[in-house]
Every structure is written in structure tokens, then in C-alpha cells.
Short mmCIF file of C-alpha atoms in Angstrom, two decimals:
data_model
loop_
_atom_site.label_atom_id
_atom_site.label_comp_id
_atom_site.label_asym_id
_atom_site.label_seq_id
_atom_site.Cartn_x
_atom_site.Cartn_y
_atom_site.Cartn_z
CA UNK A 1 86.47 47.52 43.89
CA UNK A 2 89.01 49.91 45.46
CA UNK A 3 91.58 47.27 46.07
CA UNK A 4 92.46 45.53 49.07
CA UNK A 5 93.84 48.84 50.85
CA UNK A 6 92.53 48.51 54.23
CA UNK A 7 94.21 45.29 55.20
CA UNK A 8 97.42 46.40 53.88
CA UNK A 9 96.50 49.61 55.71
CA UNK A 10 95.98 47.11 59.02
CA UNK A 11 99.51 45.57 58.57
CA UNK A 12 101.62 48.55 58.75
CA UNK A 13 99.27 50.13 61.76
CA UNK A 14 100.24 46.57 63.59
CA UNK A 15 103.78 47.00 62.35
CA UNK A 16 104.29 50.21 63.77
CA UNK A 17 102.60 49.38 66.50
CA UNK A 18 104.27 46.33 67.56
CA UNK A 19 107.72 48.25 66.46
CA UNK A 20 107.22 50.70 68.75
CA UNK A 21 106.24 48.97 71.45
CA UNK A 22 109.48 46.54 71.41
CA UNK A 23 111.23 49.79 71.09
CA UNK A 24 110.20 50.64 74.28
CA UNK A 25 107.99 53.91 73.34
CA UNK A 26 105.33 53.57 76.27
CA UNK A 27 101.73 52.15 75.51
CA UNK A 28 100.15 55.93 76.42
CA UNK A 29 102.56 57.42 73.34
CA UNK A 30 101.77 55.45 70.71
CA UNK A 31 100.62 57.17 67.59
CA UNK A 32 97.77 56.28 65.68
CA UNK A 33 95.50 54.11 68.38
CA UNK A 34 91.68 54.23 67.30
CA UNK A 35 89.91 56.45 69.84
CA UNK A 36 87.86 54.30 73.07
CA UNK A 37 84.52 55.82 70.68
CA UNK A 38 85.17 54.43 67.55
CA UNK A 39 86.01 50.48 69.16
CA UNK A 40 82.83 50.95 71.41
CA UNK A 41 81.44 51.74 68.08
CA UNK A 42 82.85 48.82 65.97
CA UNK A 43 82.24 46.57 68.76
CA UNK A 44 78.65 47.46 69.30
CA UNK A 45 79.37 48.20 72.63
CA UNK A 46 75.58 50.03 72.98
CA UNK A 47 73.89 47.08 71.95
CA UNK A 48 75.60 44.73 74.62
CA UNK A 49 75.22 47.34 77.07
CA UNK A 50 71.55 47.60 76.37
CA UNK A 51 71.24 43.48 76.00
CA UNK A 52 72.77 43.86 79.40
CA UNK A 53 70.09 45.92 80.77
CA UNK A 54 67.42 43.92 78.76
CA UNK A 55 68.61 40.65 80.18
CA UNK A 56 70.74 40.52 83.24
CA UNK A 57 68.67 42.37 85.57
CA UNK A 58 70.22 46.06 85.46
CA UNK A 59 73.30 48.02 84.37
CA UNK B 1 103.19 20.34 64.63
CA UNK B 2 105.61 20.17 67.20
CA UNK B 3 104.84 22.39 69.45
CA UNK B 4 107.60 21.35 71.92
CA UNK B 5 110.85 23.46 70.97
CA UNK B 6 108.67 26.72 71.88
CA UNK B 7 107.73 25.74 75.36
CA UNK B 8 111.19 24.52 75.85
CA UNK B 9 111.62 28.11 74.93
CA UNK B 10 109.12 29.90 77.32
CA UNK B 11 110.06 27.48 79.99
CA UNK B 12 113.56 28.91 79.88
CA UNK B 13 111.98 32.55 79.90
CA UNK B 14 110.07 32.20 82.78
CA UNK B 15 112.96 30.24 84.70
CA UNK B 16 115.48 32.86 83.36
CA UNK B 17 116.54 36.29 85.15
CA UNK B 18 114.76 39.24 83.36
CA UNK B 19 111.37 40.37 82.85
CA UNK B 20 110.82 40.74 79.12
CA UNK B 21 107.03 42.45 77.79
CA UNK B 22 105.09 39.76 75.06
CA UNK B 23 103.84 42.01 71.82
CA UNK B 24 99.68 41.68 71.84
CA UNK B 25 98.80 39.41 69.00
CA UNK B 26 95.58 38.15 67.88
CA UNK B 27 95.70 36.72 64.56
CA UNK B 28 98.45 34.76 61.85
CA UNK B 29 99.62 38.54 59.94
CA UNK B 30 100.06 40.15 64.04
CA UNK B 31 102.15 37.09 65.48
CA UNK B 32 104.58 36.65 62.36
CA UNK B 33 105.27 40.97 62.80
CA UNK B 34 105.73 39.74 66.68
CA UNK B 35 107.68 37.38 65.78
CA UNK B 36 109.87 39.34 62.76
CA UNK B 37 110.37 42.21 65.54
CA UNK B 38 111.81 40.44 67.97
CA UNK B 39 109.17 39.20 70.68
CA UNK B 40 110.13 36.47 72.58
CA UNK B 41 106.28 35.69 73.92
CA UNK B 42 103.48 36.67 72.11
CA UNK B 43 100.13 37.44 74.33
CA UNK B 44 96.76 36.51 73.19
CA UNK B 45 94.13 37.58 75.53
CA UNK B 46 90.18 36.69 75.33
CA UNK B 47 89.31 40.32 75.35
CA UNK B 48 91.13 40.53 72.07
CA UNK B 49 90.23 37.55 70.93
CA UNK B 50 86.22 38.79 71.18
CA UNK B 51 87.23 42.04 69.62
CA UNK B 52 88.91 40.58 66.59
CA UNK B 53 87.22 37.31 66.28
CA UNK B 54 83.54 38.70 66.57
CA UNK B 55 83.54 42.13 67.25
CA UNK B 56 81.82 42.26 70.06
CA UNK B 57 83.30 43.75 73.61
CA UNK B 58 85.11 41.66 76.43
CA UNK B 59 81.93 40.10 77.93
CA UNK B 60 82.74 36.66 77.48
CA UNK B 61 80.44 35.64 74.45
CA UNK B 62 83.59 34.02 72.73
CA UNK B 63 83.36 30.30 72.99
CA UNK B 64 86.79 27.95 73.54
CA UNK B 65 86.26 26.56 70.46
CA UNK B 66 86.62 30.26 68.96
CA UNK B 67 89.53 30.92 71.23
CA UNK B 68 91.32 27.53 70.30
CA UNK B 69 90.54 28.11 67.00
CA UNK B 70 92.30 31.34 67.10
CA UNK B 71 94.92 30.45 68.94
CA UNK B 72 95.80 27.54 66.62
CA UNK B 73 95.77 29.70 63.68
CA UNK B 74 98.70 32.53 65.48
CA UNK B 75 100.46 28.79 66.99
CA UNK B 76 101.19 27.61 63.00
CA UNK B 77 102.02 30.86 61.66
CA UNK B 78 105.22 31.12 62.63
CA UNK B 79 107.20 30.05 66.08
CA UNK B 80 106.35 32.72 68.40
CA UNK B 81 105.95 30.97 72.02
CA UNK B 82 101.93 32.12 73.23
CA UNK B 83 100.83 32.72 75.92
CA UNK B 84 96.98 32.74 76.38
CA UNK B 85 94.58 34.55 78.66
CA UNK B 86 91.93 31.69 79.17
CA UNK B 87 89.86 33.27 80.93
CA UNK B 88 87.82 31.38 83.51
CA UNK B 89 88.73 28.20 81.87
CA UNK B 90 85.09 28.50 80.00
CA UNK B 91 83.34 27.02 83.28
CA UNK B 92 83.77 25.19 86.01
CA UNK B 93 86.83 22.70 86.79
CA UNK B 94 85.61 20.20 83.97
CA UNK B 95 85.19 22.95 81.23
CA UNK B 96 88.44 24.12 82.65
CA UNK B 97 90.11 20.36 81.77
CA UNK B 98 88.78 20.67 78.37
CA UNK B 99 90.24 24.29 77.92
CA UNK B 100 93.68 22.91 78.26
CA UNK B 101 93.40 19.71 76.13
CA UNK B 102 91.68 22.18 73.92
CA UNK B 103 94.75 24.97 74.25
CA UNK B 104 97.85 22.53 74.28
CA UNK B 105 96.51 21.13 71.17
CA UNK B 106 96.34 24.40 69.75
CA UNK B 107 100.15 25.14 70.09
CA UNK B 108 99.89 27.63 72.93
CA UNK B 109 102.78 27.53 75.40
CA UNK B 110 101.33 28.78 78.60
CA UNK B 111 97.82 29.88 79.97
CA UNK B 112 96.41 31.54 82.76
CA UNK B 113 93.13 30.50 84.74
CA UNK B 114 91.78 33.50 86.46
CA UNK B 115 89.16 33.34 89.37
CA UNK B 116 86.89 35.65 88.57
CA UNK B 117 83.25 34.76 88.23
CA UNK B 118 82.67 34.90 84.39
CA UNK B 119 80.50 35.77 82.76
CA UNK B 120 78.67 38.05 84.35
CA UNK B 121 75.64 37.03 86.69
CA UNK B 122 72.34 37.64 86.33
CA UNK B 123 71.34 40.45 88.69
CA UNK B 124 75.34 41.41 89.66
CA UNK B 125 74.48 45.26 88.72
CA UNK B 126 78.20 44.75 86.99
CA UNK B 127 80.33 44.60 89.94
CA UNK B 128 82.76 41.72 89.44
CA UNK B 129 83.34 39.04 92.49
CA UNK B 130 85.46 36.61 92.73
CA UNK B 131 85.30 32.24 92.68
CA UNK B 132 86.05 31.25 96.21
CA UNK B 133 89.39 30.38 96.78
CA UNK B 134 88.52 26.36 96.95
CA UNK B 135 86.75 26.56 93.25
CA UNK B 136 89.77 28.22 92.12
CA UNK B 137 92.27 25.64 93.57
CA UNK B 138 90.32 23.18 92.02
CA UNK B 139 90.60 24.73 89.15
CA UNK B 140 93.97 24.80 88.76
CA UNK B 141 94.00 21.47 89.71
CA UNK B 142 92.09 20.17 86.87
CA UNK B 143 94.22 22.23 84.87
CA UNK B 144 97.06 20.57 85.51
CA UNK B 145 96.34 17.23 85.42
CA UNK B 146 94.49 18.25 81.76
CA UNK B 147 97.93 18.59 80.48
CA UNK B 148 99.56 16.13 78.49
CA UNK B 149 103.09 18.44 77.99
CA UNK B 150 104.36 19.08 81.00
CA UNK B 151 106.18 22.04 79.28
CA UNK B 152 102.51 23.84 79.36
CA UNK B 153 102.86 26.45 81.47
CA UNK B 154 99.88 26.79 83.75
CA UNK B 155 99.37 30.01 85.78
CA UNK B 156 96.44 30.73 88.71
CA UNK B 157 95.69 34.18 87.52
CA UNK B 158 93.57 36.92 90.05
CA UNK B 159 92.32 40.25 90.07
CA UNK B 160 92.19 39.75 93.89
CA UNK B 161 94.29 42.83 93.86
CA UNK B 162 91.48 44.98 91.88
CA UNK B 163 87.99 43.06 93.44
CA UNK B 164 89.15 42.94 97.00
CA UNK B 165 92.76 43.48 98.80
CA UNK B 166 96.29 42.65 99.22
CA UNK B 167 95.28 40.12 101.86
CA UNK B 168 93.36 38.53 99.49
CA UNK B 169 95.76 38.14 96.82
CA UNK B 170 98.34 36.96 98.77
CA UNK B 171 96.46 33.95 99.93
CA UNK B 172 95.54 32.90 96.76
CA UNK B 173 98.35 33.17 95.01
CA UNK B 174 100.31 31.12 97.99
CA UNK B 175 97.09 28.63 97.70
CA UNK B 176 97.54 28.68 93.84
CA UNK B 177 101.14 28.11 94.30
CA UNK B 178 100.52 25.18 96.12
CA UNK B 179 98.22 23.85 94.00
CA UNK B 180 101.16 22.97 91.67
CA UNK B 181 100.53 26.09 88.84
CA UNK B 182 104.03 27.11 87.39
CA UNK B 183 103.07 31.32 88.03
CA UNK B 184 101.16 33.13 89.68
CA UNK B 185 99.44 36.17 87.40
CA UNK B 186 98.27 39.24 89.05
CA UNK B 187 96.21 41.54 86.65
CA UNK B 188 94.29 44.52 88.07
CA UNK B 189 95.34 46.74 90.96
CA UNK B 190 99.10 45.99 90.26
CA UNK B 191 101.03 48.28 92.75
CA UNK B 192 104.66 48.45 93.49
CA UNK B 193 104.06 47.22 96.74
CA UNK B 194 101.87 44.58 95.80
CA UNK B 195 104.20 43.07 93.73
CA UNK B 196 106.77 42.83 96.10
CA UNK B 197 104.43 41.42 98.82
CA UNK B 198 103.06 38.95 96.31
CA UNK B 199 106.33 38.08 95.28
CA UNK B 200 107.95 37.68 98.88
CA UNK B 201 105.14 35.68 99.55
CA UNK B 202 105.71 32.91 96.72
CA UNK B 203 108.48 31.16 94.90
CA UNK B 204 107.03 30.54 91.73
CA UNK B 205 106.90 33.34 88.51
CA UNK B 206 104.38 36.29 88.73
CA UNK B 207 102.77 37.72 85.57
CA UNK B 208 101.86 41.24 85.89
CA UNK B 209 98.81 42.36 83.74
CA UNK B 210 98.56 46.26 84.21
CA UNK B 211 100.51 48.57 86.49
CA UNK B 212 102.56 51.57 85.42
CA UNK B 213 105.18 53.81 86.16
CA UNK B 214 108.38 51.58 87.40
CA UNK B 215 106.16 48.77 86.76
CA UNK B 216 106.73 49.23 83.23
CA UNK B 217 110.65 49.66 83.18
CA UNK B 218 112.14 45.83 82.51
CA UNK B 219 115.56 47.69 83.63
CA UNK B 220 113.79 48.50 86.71
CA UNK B 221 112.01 45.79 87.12
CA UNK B 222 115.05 43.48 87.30
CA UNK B 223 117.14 45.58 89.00
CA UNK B 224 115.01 47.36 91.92
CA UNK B 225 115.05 44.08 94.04
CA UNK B 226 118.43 42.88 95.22
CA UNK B 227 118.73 38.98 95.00
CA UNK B 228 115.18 38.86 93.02
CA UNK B 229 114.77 38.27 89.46
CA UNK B 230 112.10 39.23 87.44
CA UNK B 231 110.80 38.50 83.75
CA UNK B 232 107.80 40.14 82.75
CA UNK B 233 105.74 39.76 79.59
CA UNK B 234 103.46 42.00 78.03
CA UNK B 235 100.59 42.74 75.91
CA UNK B 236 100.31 46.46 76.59
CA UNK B 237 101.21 46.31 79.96
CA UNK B 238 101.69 42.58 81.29
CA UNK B 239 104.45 41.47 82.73
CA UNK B 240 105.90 38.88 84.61
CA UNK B 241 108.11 38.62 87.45
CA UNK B 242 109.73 35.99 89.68
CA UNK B 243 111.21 35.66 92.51
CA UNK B 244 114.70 33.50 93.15
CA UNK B 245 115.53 34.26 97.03
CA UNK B 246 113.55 31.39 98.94
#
């Protein structure tokens, strides 16, 4: 076990986050944000898209 | 729980003269930092809530029961006032009564209904349309006679503005208005000029979802139109705007 890091590593990123945001820095300069890639990724946006394609008649 | 004292308090928000942005929240550990900062509205959307509840990508596979679930478990964490993004109500005008007994019950303080066709049809090649405008009165008339707490905010949300035109938006928000919803929330397509048509056009709050530039100054916002007010609230980029001059 490598402790609980990443959830304490989630809490600060949505502390800064939220931080900055009330301090007015503008949603395009935030720091940190997970690149559009890697939340298609850990959403499994491929699969649904394929599913799509499978299922509901086309693209 | 009493969930009263916090719709008192987003009542008074929406009612009051500035636009203020809600801080996205999706879960107990996001609303308390919310709340701890300083947001005065929290915003829970569904596309967030899919993302964080099962990973999956805004297509509208989260259920209401997921959503409420959610929802209930950001409401007791602390006492930041919610607002929800509830999509299409979760089906027609029926499902749409049992989203807001579902919702209030929760703790949430307001909710939109949007009038988009969700999810997406069989054979639509993607394109989004929208309900006609009758389904989506009728929606927003279930909605409101759902509600137990008549400090539940309900707002007839469109992306009229995005899926087809000005002309478009305008006459549903004036038919939502008239339906009896407390705002009117505009997300897609949100122009300068939009807003101030849609707003000109309405007496009750608008909600702006998207938009950028002056759209996202609150100082602007509340001062660009002489003898308006507005009060926005955000989750990235949502706020919310009314007008007092009629």
C-alpha cells in the first residue's frame, strides 16, 4: 500500500481549483486541468463512441 | 434535514441585484471547499455527475436515482445552497414530477429542466433537436406542481440559442416564463446580444450556462445595463442574470 495519496492529492487540486476560480482567475487560466485526452480516456469515451455507432444507427 | 434556511438563501440571490458565479461541485469533500471558500451557490450538473459518479461521458446513462443520490450526499455535507442541472427531467412530464419530489427531497435548492431531446435518438447521426415548445411547457408544468417547497427554485432551461436561433429562444423562454418557472436558463450559444434580447423579453431571472468575454465579468455584468440587475451563477461559466425594469 502506498498510502492514500491520490485522494489527498484530489483535495488540494479541487482546492486550488475552486480558490482560484472565486478569485476570479478565468476558467481558460487555470493551472493544473487534466488534458480533454486523458478524461476521454478515464471516461471511456471510445467505447461509448463506438457503442454509439454499434447501437444508435451511426456516428 | 431542513433544507429550508438555504432556499430562503438562494431565493434572496436570485431576487437580489448582482450576478454572482456557483463553484462546480460534485461530491461531499468539493461542496464543503465551495462552501469554506466562499460560494454562495454551488452547481451540480448531470455531465459531472456521469463523470464522477460512473465515469462514463455526458450521454445521459446516469439514472435520477444516481443523480438524487448524489445530490443528497453534497445537500448534508455542509450548507451550500445547490443548484442542479436536471437534465431533461429523466423523461417525459411524469418522470419529470418524480425528478423534483426526487430532488427537493434531496436538499437541492433550485433545478433546471432543459428541452432538449435526451438521450440521444436512435438514428439522430448526433445532431441534437429540441422538445417542442408544448412538451416543454408541460414540463415545467409538472415541475411545478411536483414541488412541495415553494422555495424550490424551478427554471425552464434551453439551448434554443445553440440548436436553432434567437427567435427561438425568445419564445420559449417568454412561454416558459409563463408557465410559472422562477428563471429562465439559457446554456449554449450565449451572446451578448442574446442575453439582452432574452432578458428584455422576460421578467423573471436568466441563468447563463457558457458565454465569454464580458459575459464572464460579474462587474460587467451588473453594471453594463442601466436599470437591469443581474446575478449570475457559475460552474465554469454559468451565470445568471435578471432583469428588474418591467
Amino acid at each position: 500500500m502506498q498510502t492514500h495519496a491520490p485522494f489527498s492529492a484530489a483535495v488540494q487540486a479541487v482546492y486550488d481549483t475552486l480558490k482560484a476560480l472565486r478569485d476570479g482567475v478565468a476558467p481558460r487560466d487555470l493551472k493544473n486541468i487534466a488534458a480533454p485526452e486523458l478524461v476521454r480516456r478515464v471516461t471511456r469515451a471510445d467505447d461509448y463512441q463506438q457503442w454509439t455507432k454499434d447501437f444508435l444507427g451511426g456516428d | 434535514m431542513n433544507w429550508t434556511e438555504r432556499r430562503e438563501r438562494f431565493r434572496a440571490i436570485l431576487s437580489g441585484n448582482r450576478c454572482v458565479h456557483p463553484g462546480s461541485v460534485y461530491d461531499a469533500v468539493s461542496a464543503r471547499i465551495a462552501e469554506d471558500l466562499g460560494f454562495e451557490v454551488g452547481m451540480f450538473s448531470g455531465s459531472i455527475g456521469s463523470m464522477s459518479v460512473l465515469g462514463a461521458p455526458d450521454l445521459v446513462v446516469l439514472t435520477l436515482t444516481e443523480f438524487a443520490a448524489q445530490a443528497y450526499r453534497i445537500c448534508r455535507a455542509g450548507n451550500l445552497a445547490l443548484l442542479v442541472d436536471a437534465d431533461h427531467g429523466y423523461g417525459n412530464a411524469l418522470n419529470v414530477r418524480r425528478t423534483v419530489e426526487e430532488l427537493e427531497t434531496a436538499g437541492i435548492c433550485a433545478m433546471s429542466i432543459e428541452d432538449t431531446v435526451l438521450p440521444r435518438p436512435y438514428g439522430s447521426g448526433g445532431k441534437p433537436s429540441l422538445s417542442s415548445v408544448e412538451e416543454g411547457v408541460g414540463k415545467m408544468r409538472a415541475a411545478l406542481s411536483a414541488r412541495q417547497d415553494k422555495n424550490l427554485v424551478i427554471a425552464g432551461r434551453t439551448s434554443a440559442l445553440a440548436i436553432a436561433n434567437l427567435d427561438e429562444a425568445l419564445k420559449r423562454a417568454k412561454a416558459y416564463e409563463a408557465a410559472g418557472v422562477d428563471a429562465v436558463f439559457l446554456a449554449g450559444g450565449v451572446t451578448i446580444e442574446a442575453v439582452e434580447a432574452v432578458s428584455s423579453a422576460i421578467r423573471i431571472p436568466l441563468i447563463l450556462g457558457g458565454g465569454s468575454g464580458q459575459l464572464g465579468d460579474l462587474d460587467w455584468l451588473g453594471a453594463h445595463r442601466s436599470g437591469s440587475h443581474c446575478r449570475r451563477m457559475p460552474r465554469s461559466r454559468l451565470r445568471c442574470r435578471r432583469s428588474t425594469t418591467r
